[in-house]
Every structure is written in structure tokens, then in C-alpha cells.
């Protein structure tokens, strides 16, 4: 028992260090993305002890209780053990509730809250195999998505043919583009960047839509507000 | 004339197809339409062809004649010929399923290897975008069929009647029918490339699946037919478990594998109807001019997603419940201990069945469905961890303090625990709405479901195949090669699929033939590992094929196990047991002095309990 | 250990009970198919219902189908009491009423093609629902006809009438399904 406990503790420690240190992400470029990354991290931190526990018991049992050759004896006839079962149920239920509340429900509510007030609206129309962006406030359309840093944007997505899905890896947010429906997602870009420098700044179609699905991408550029206004002015002139 | 039934089936099927498509053309003419429409004619032709195939292959001779007041023809063939005909022996049907799905899995595996070859480097490697999409979709649906039917259809058919001490299933002819609709499914799917293939993934979301190449129609027909088989199979198992148990086989003495098949069958029987309708509605949109999914006519693509996942989520538990059953069965016998917390496990199975109907929309978090649905579906999905956790409790409780006999099946069962744990826990990341917004439709999902299906279910399937191989064939495979196979698969498998989690997090989305160049390194790594993984299956094939032909005789009970299937000869005689078994105790009471599970009274008195004897071979009832 | 077989609980059912259970399981399964159909109607169309539905015809065929369930029931009781003649007459009546229902649906379809063809929202649902139900009616008719032919050749008797019972139960199920479909298509607003 003690050995297992020690093994568990050690595995948990190593796992947690890895989970915190080796952040599996490139940093997100939107506030919502940070939220999602931190949700991911808290799930990892919660699941490490579970993984470590099962692993510890598994490894210990295999090494300690193995019998070389055919066993000539049976093990002890333990059919069940009430305290163990009760503890297990309580712990897993507790863990599940914890996961549901945090980061699940809190993250969800936070994301919904953010959707209430937005600073600007962008319409994105998917069609095989391209993304068209319209800025209704300024009345022009382009084939790239340009957003200013620090403004909360509602992206209204729709499709003219089949289902596509709007995903910007740098923002972490995703929503399907469904013909006949307008779906929305809210992002608040927090860092300037562009597709040229970082491939995560792209709209990537993530719903299989036909032969061009894998190459159905569009560049994304996040710029400072002033630069964005200059870009808007220039676009409006040229259209 | 070993091939006579097959040839007759093919002949009748061809006649049926011609009749049906001719009829279809006539109907089209009378309706004032152009008589030539490949898809519509294929649909009608297929329905008639399927009926013809079934009648020809044996339904007419052994069954349908009775409906017309004629005497049915009886008589079973012997030896390998049994496997090529409409046999009603559940053991023959079990082997038919296993071999068929093993072949299908190899085909799916070959496609996976081709896909990984294309994904070795960004840009075009060996196939066009369209070919990739088709290969990927075919891989998906073939493998899903394997996952849904290999354990239930194969091991379930062979073992459930044996484990409950019955002579056969409740409806043997229906059972044969359930199997014989499978070959047309496989043929249809393999013929899809002739009609342009289908590039919709295994999920076939409309409107894409309404407007793409005509191969989609074959996919729809195949999947509907497959669903039909699974419904009838489920029905049969439920009736069998309820009504065919040997005297004394109370519900609390049922081996856990039987419980798992029973639970999975409850899902097949009911939920499958939803996918049947989902697929039918797409088919109607394609060939009958309805507009379920045409947004300009009031259609709504989300309807399909709801209908589809109302089945396809429960379907993942059709896959995994029997896998739990196999794994727990193997763990108990090779730990030489009672199954820990048996009643809790049974309760957990039923809880999983119940919950599985309430979680489907976790596949729709990014679909644009109403926001208020997110929270309830997140909660129900995460609740499933609790009953699933009980399976882990039982597994760990069973091996704890046991006398572990690390044979090949035992290794696979332990490997199952390790892999499925990773698969299950990453499921939590997907169930959580905030993280799923990023992860949906990325390789994180691909990794999750290969961990649950391949690392989980297929490992359990392999555990079961190795464990019961001596019973199925009467011969023993090579333990050395078996163990080598295990370590090879375990390592290659994890090395292949762990990096997919990372790739998904870093912007690699699913179902793509091409990807951002910066993902080239990791994909090359995955591909090479996948090739090593694929090669390991050749080892298994060699081992099992060689053993089947000339392995050493296994004896009735090589594992010294207590359950009923081991109390009869290997392979069992047609009537399974020399006399009706009397069940007198729990199945896993290892270590309880004087206990026994069952008594099979017979010439030579075989006993329900065979432990601690130096000579492992109990009396054989070989005729 | 001496075991008294009588002391052990027996679980095996008779062939008849087994068949009955199989049929019930099958009907349970079918229920899910109709549930999928009916929920799709509400999902796609809400409570919308075109004014152009022929209410009189709808009500008419519903009555016909309900009557056919009655005669099917009587056919079953007749054979259970060994009344072969009553059995055959009632079975024939059932088949005739079933055919009348199919004719009614065909008339309904002719009108529907004009008012809400299958490529419209309501049309998709209407044709699919009535079509699938009619398919069930037709297969029920096929089974009833087989039973009738077998009955004429002297099959079935008071003690052995599973074929009749099964066919009639299935027929009742098809009727009950219609009892749910009819209001879903014709009555909700
Ligand atoms: C055998 C198949 C199988 C199984 C068993 C599971 C099990 C689970 N799956 Fe998985 N899943 C698939 C096969 C399977 N899945 C497939 C094929 C897809 C993709 C389909 C497609 O799009 O093509 C998919 C996709 C999928 C999605 C959608 C992803 C997306 O597209 O966005 C989600 C989201 O919720 C999900 C969640 C889960 C959860 C929560 C479980 C749970 O049942 C897991 C429960 C198990 C554990 C948690 C581990 C053991 C428990 C303990 C040790 C107790 C303690 C633990 C805790 C308290 C956390 N799965
Ligand atoms: C049972 C289920 C199952 C199994 C076993 C596998 C096995 C494998 N799968 Fe598959 N996979 C799915 C189910 C499964 N998969 C599903 C449902 C999808 C989703 C499809 C979709 O999105 O619609 C998918 C998708 C999928 C993708 C994502 C495609 C994409 O999104 O673009 C990838 C990519 O790497 C992949 C890889 C593999 C690999 C490398 C294996 C390996 O494990 C394969 C190992 C090899 C073998 C098992 C056979 C070995 C055969 C030989 C060595 C040849 C011998 C042959 C003869 C003698 C005839 N699979
Ligand atoms: Cu658009 Cu995929
Ligand atoms: Cu699911």
C-alpha cells in the first residue's frame, strides 16, 4: 500500500510538473483563447492524479502479484470491499462535479457573458472553398480577416452551400458555417500578428466540405487599432 | 459443392438486382421521368438484389419455405464448408463474423497505411485531395463497422450461449440472417469507388452528402443494411439472455461478458433506428426529391446531426461495453480472483446504457445549435465518467492481491486499461465546452477516438481472440509470438497516437489531405510509427493462421477457468454441452474452498471447477 | 455436491413465449424509428400545417385502419376458438380494409403532389411519413395474405396459431403508429 502511495505521489508530481512546465500551446492571440488554454490546463492538472493513480496500481500489481508460469493457487476470495467502493464513488463523483463546475460551467458562462456586448460585427461567409469577410459597419468585403487588437468582435458566420466550420487556431474559437443559419462566435484579439509570421493566424475550415476542404483557408491579420482604421479607410476607397 | 450456397446467393442476387432496377425504370417511365437514373435504379435494384441474395444463400431453403407451407430443408455441412453456408449454429456464425471483420479490419488498416503515406509530408505525396477524402471516409466507415460488430457479432455469438449454458441463441435462423446481410454491406462499400466514391467522412453530413458523387448512395445503402443487421443481432441477444439461461443461471450469476453484451444489445436494438432514419432521409433527398437538408426549402442540416448522433454516440458504447466485458472476464480469470464489485459493474453498465441516450449533442457544441443546450449536454456527458470509472475500480480491485498469470490475453486486457484510460480522460477535454471549442474536429479528437476504439476496443478484441482462440479452434497459438505481438502493438500504438493530441492542439484539423508545412515533422513521425504498427498485425495473422492449421491441441480448459464455456470440449460439439448444465454458484469464485460454478453431468462427469490440479486438462467430451 | 434440478430456478421459455418476446422487442425497436420520424417533423416544421391538407380523407383512412384492427382482432380470437370460417372472413375483411387504406393514401398523395410536393418543407415530411407508414401497411398486408393462404390450406388451429397472432400483433402496431402519425400530420397547430 505504502509503495503504491509513494509511486502515485511520485507519478503525480512528475505529471504535474510536466503539465505546468511543458505548456502544449503556442500562446493564444485572443482573450477567449487564454480562457480556453487555462481551461485546458486545469483539466490537465485535474486528470494527472487520476492517470497516476491507475498507473501506479497497475504497475505495482503487475510487478508485485505476477506469478511465473501457471499459478498453482488462487488469490484471496475478495468479492468486494465496501469502504473501497464507497471511497471510489465519492472521489470520482467529486472529481466529476469539480470538472463540471470548473472549468466547464464557469468557462461556459464567461464565454456567454462576453457575447453580450461587442464592439464590432464582422460577417463571414463560407463557400466552397473560400472565406469572404464583410464589414457591415463600413460596407465592404475582402478575402482576408483583419481585426484590431483589443476590440471585442462578434463574427457572424454562414454558408452558401454545404457545412463548413470557422476556426482560427490562434483564437481557439470555432463555429460551424451552416447554410440557412447564421451562427456566431465572439473573439477579442489580444495580440498583433499575421499569417505570414504565424500559421495559427488563419481561418481554417474544419468541417469536411469536399475536395478543397483541406486547403480552404484564409489569412488572418490582427493589427493595432490605428493601423486597422487606416486599412478600413483604404479598403473603403478602393471599393 | 462447397460454394453452392454462395453461388446461388450471387445468382439470385443478380436476378433480383436486374428485376428491381428494371421495375424502377418502368415506374420512372410511368411517372413521366427519364427512365435512366443510375442512383434511383441502383437503390431499387439493391433492395431486390439483397432479398435475392438472402433467399439464394439459404433463407429460402432453411426458412422461407415454411412460410409457404413447405417443409424446410435441414442438414449441416461439416468442416470448413460450414462457414460458407447459411448455418444456424451460433458457433459457426461467431467464427464467420470474426473472420469477416478481421478481413475488413485489414482492409481498413491498409487504407490507414495509405492515408498515413499521403500525410507523411505536406503537399501532395501519393494521392489527390479527392482520393484522400475517399480513402479516409472508407477507412472510417469500415472501421466503425468492425468496432460495432466484431466483438458482439464474433465473440458474442460464439460465447453467449456457451456462457449461459444454452444450446444456441433464441432465434438461430434470424442470427444467420443477421450475418448474411454483412457481405453485401462490405461489397457495397468496396464498390463505392466505381460510382465516384464518397468523400463525406463516416458521418456523412448533409448537404455535402446530398450533392456529392453517387458513391454516397452505396454508402447509405450499406450503412442502413448494417444497421438492420445490428438491430436483429441485438434483439436476438436480449431474447437469448432473458430466455435461454441454463437452470440455476440467475441474473447475479451471469458472467460479466454476457452482461456487457446484453447492455450493448439494448442500445443496438433501439438507437440504431435513429441512424436508419437519418440515412434514409439523406437517401430520399438524393433520389426522391425531398428537401430535408435544402435550406432554401425549409430544410435544416442540424436535423441530421441530431438524428445521427442520437445513434452514433450510443454506438460508441455498443463498441466499448462488450470490450469492458471481455477485459473484466480475462482479468478475473488470470488474476485467479473473483471479479471485484461485480454488482456495481452490472449497475454501471446499465447506467452507461441509460446515460448514453442523453449525451448526443456533445458532438454538436460548435454546430450552431442553441446555446442553452451546451450546459445540460456537458453535464450528462461528464457524468458518464462515474459509471465508467467503476469498470476501472473493478479491474484494479480484481488484480490487486491476485495471482497474475501474464498470458497474452491478460497482457492485452491490462493494455486495454492503460489505453482506454487515456482515451476516456481525453474525452473529458472534449466534453468540456470551452476546450471543445478549440479541439472539435482536430487531431485531438482523432487521437481520442483511436485511443478509445483501437487502444480500447481493439485491444479488448485481441485479448478476447487470444483468450478464446483455443476454444474456437481447439488449438493453441504460440505464446511467445503472442507476447511479442502485444509489446510491439502497445509501443507502436502509443507512439503513433500520442503525438496526434499534440498535433491537434497545434492547428492540425481532421480530414485533411494537406496541412500547414510546420506540421510536417510531427506527421512524418506519426506516419512512420503507423507503418511499424501496421506491420505488427502481420505477426498476429501468422501466429493465428499457423496455430489454426497445425497448432498443438489445446484441451478443453487450458486456462483452468471456471466459466461454462471451458467445461465442454474445444471446439464444443454442435449441441454445446453433453447434457444441460446445472449452475450452482457464482462464475468467479476463485479461492472459495469447495465452490463451483456449474455441474455438467455427463459421461465422464466434467466439473464446473477445475483448479489447483496439476494436470490442467479436464475430461474431454470429444466425440 | 448433489444437485436437485427441481431446486434450480428455470428460465427457459416455451417456443411460443419466446416468439412473442421477439416480436415485442422488434416492435419496441420500430417504435424508435417512428419516434425519429415524428420528432423530425417538429424539428423541421414546428407546428406548421398547410390548410390544403384533405382533412376528410385523412379522417376517412384513419377510420378504415382502425376498423381493420378490429377485424384483425376478431380473426385472432376466432382461430383461438377453433372457428376457422370466422377467422378467414375476418382476415379477408382486414386485408380488404388495409387495401382500402392504401388506396386512400394514394389519393392523398395525388392531391399532396399539387399542394405541397416532396421538395417543399412540409412535403418532405408528409411524403416520408405517410410513405414509410404505407410501406409498413404493405408489408403487413403481405404477411396477412400469407397467413390467409396458409389458413386456407388448413394450417393453424386453436392450439397452434402463432402465425396468426404474430401477424395480427404486427398489424395492431402499424395501426397504433398511424394513431400517432395522424395527429402529427393533420391535427397539430
Ligand atoms: C469506443 C468508443 C468511444 C468511447 C468509449 C468514448 C468515450 C467518451 N467520449 Fe468519445 N468519441 C468517440 C469514441 C468514443 N468515445 C468517437 C469515434 C468520436 C468521434 C466521432 C467523429 O466525430 O468522427 C468521439 C468524440 C467525442 C466527442 C466529440 C468531440 C468533437 O467532435 O468535438 C466528445 C465530447 O464530449 C467525446 C467525449 C467522450 C467522453 C466524455 C467519453 C467517456 O465515456 C469516457 C469515460 C471514461 C473515463 C473518464 C476514464 C475512466 C474513468 C475513471 C478512471 C474515473 C475517474 C475519472 C474522472 C472523474 C474524470 N467523444
Ligand atoms: C476500429 C476502428 C479504427 C481502427 C482500428 C483504426 C486504425 C487506424 N487509423 Fe483510423 N479512423 C477511424 C477508426 C479506426 N482507425 C475512424 C472512425 C476515423 C474517422 C474517419 C472520419 O473522419 O470520417 C479514422 C480516421 C483516421 C485518421 C484521420 C484521417 C483524417 O481525419 O484525415 C487517421 C490518420 O492518421 C487514422 C489512422 C489510423 C491508423 C494509422 C490506424 C492503425 O491502427 C492501423 C493499423 C493497421 C491494421 C489494423 C491493419 C494492418 C494490415 C496490414 C499490415 C496489411 C495486411 C493485409 C492483408 C494480409 C490483406 N485513422
Ligand atoms: Cu469548407 Cu471544409
Ligand atoms: Cu459521443
Coordinates of C-alpha atoms in Angstrom, one line a residue, chain A residues 37-193:
Chain A
X37 CA -6.0 27.5 -22.7
X38 CA -6.4 27.9 -18.9
X39 CA -9.4 25.5 -19.0
X40 CA -7.2 23.0 -20.8
X41 CA -4.5 23.4 -18.3
X42 CA -6.8 23.0 -15.3
X43 CA -8.3 19.8 -16.8
X44 CA -4.7 18.5 -17.3
X45 CA -3.9 19.3 -13.7
X46 CA -7.0 17.5 -12.5
X47 CA -6.5 14.5 -14.7
X48 CA -2.9 13.8 -13.8
X49 CA -3.6 12.3 -10.4
X50 CA -6.3 10.1 -11.9
X51 CA -3.9 8.8 -14.5
X52 CA -1.1 8.5 -12.0
X53 CA -3.3 6.5 -9.6
X54 CA -4.5 4.0 -12.1
X55 CA -1.0 3.7 -13.5
X56 CA 0.5 3.2 -10.0
X57 CA -1.9 0.4 -9.1
X58 CA -1.5 -1.2 -12.5
X59 CA 2.3 -1.1 -12.4
X60 CA 2.6 -2.2 -8.8
X61 CA 0.1 -5.1 -9.2
X62 CA 1.8 -6.4 -12.3
X63 CA 5.2 -6.3 -10.8
X64 CA 4.3 -7.5 -7.3
X65 CA 1.5 -10.0 -7.9
X66 CA 2.7 -11.7 -11.1
X67 CA 3.3 -15.4 -10.8
X68 CA 5.8 -17.0 -13.1
X69 CA 4.3 -19.9 -15.1
X70 CA 0.9 -21.3 -14.3
X71 CA -0.5 -20.2 -11.0
X72 CA -1.0 -23.2 -8.7
X73 CA -3.0 -21.3 -6.2
X74 CA -6.0 -18.9 -6.3
X75 CA -5.9 -15.5 -4.9
X76 CA -7.9 -14.4 -1.9
X77 CA -11.7 -14.6 -2.5
X78 CA -12.4 -10.9 -2.1
X79 CA -15.7 -10.2 -3.8
X80 CA -16.0 -6.6 -2.9
X81 CA -14.9 -4.2 -0.3
X82 CA -17.4 -1.7 0.8
X83 CA -15.1 1.1 2.0
X84 CA -13.1 1.0 -1.2
X85 CA -16.2 1.1 -3.4
X86 CA -17.7 4.0 -1.4
X87 CA -14.5 6.0 -1.4
X88 CA -14.0 5.4 -5.1
X89 CA -17.6 6.5 -5.9
X90 CA -17.2 9.6 -3.7
X91 CA -13.9 10.6 -5.2
X92 CA -15.0 10.1 -8.8
X93 CA -18.2 11.9 -8.2
X94 CA -16.4 14.7 -6.6
X95 CA -13.9 14.9 -9.4
X96 CA -16.7 14.9 -12.0
X97 CA -18.6 17.7 -10.2
X98 CA -15.3 19.6 -10.0
X99 CA -14.8 19.3 -13.7
X100 CA -18.3 20.2 -14.5
X101 CA -18.1 23.4 -12.4
X102 CA -14.6 24.3 -13.1
X103 CA -13.6 24.9 -15.9
X104 CA -16.8 23.6 -17.6
X105 CA -19.7 25.8 -16.3
X106 CA -17.6 28.8 -15.3
X107 CA -15.8 28.9 -18.6
X108 CA -19.1 28.5 -20.5
X109 CA -20.8 31.3 -18.6
X110 CA -17.8 33.6 -19.0
X111 CA -17.9 33.0 -22.8
X112 CA -21.6 33.6 -22.9
X113 CA -21.3 36.8 -20.8
X114 CA -18.7 38.1 -23.2
X115 CA -21.1 37.6 -26.1
X116 CA -23.5 40.2 -24.6
X117 CA -21.6 43.3 -25.5
X118 CA -19.4 43.6 -28.6
X119 CA -17.6 46.4 -30.1
X120 CA -17.9 45.4 -33.7
X121 CA -19.5 42.9 -36.0
X122 CA -17.9 41.0 -38.9
X123 CA -19.8 38.8 -41.2
X124 CA -18.0 35.7 -42.6
X125 CA -19.4 33.8 -45.5
X126 CA -18.1 30.4 -46.3
X127 CA -18.4 28.9 -49.8
X128 CA -16.6 26.1 -51.4
X129 CA -13.6 26.8 -50.9
X130 CA -13.1 30.3 -49.7
X131 CA -13.9 32.7 -46.9
X132 CA -15.4 36.1 -47.6
X133 CA -15.4 38.7 -44.9
X134 CA -17.8 41.6 -44.8
X135 CA -17.6 44.6 -42.5
X136 CA -21.2 45.7 -42.3
X137 CA -20.3 48.9 -40.5
X138 CA -18.0 50.0 -43.3
X139 CA -19.8 48.3 -46.2
X140 CA -17.0 46.4 -47.9
X141 CA -15.9 42.8 -48.3
X142 CA -12.5 41.2 -48.5
X143 CA -10.9 37.7 -48.7
X144 CA -8.8 38.1 -45.5
X145 CA -9.9 38.7 -41.9
X146 CA -8.4 41.8 -40.4
X147 CA -9.2 42.7 -36.8
X148 CA -7.9 45.3 -34.4
X149 CA -6.3 44.5 -31.1
X150 CA -8.5 44.8 -28.0
X151 CA -11.9 45.2 -29.7
X152 CA -14.5 42.5 -28.9
X153 CA -15.8 41.2 -32.2
X154 CA -18.9 39.2 -33.0
X155 CA -18.2 37.0 -36.0
X156 CA -21.4 36.1 -37.8
X157 CA -20.9 33.0 -39.9
X158 CA -23.0 31.5 -42.6
X159 CA -22.5 29.3 -45.7
X160 CA -23.9 29.3 -49.2
X161 CA -23.5 25.7 -50.0
X162 CA -22.5 22.9 -47.5
X163 CA -21.5 23.0 -43.9
X164 CA -18.0 24.5 -43.2
X165 CA -16.5 25.5 -40.0
X166 CA -14.8 28.7 -39.0
X167 CA -11.7 28.2 -36.9
X168 CA -8.8 30.4 -36.1
X169 CA -6.3 28.3 -34.2
X170 CA -4.7 31.4 -32.7
X171 CA -8.0 32.5 -31.2
X172 CA -9.0 28.9 -30.3
X173 CA -12.6 29.7 -31.2
X174 CA -14.7 27.7 -33.6
X175 CA -18.2 27.7 -35.0
X176 CA -19.8 25.9 -37.9
X177 CA -21.0 27.7 -41.0
X178 CA -24.3 26.2 -41.8
X179 CA -26.4 27.0 -44.9
X180 CA -29.6 28.8 -44.0
X181 CA -28.3 29.6 -40.5
X182 CA -26.3 32.5 -39.0
X183 CA -24.0 31.2 -36.2
X184 CA -21.9 33.4 -34.1
X185 CA -18.7 33.4 -32.1
X186 CA -17.1 36.2 -30.1
X187 CA -13.4 36.9 -30.1
X188 CA -11.3 39.7 -28.6
X189 CA -7.9 39.7 -30.3
X190 CA -5.2 40.4 -27.8
X191 CA -2.0 40.3 -29.8
X192 CA -1.0 41.6 -33.2
X193 CA 0.1 39.0 -35.7

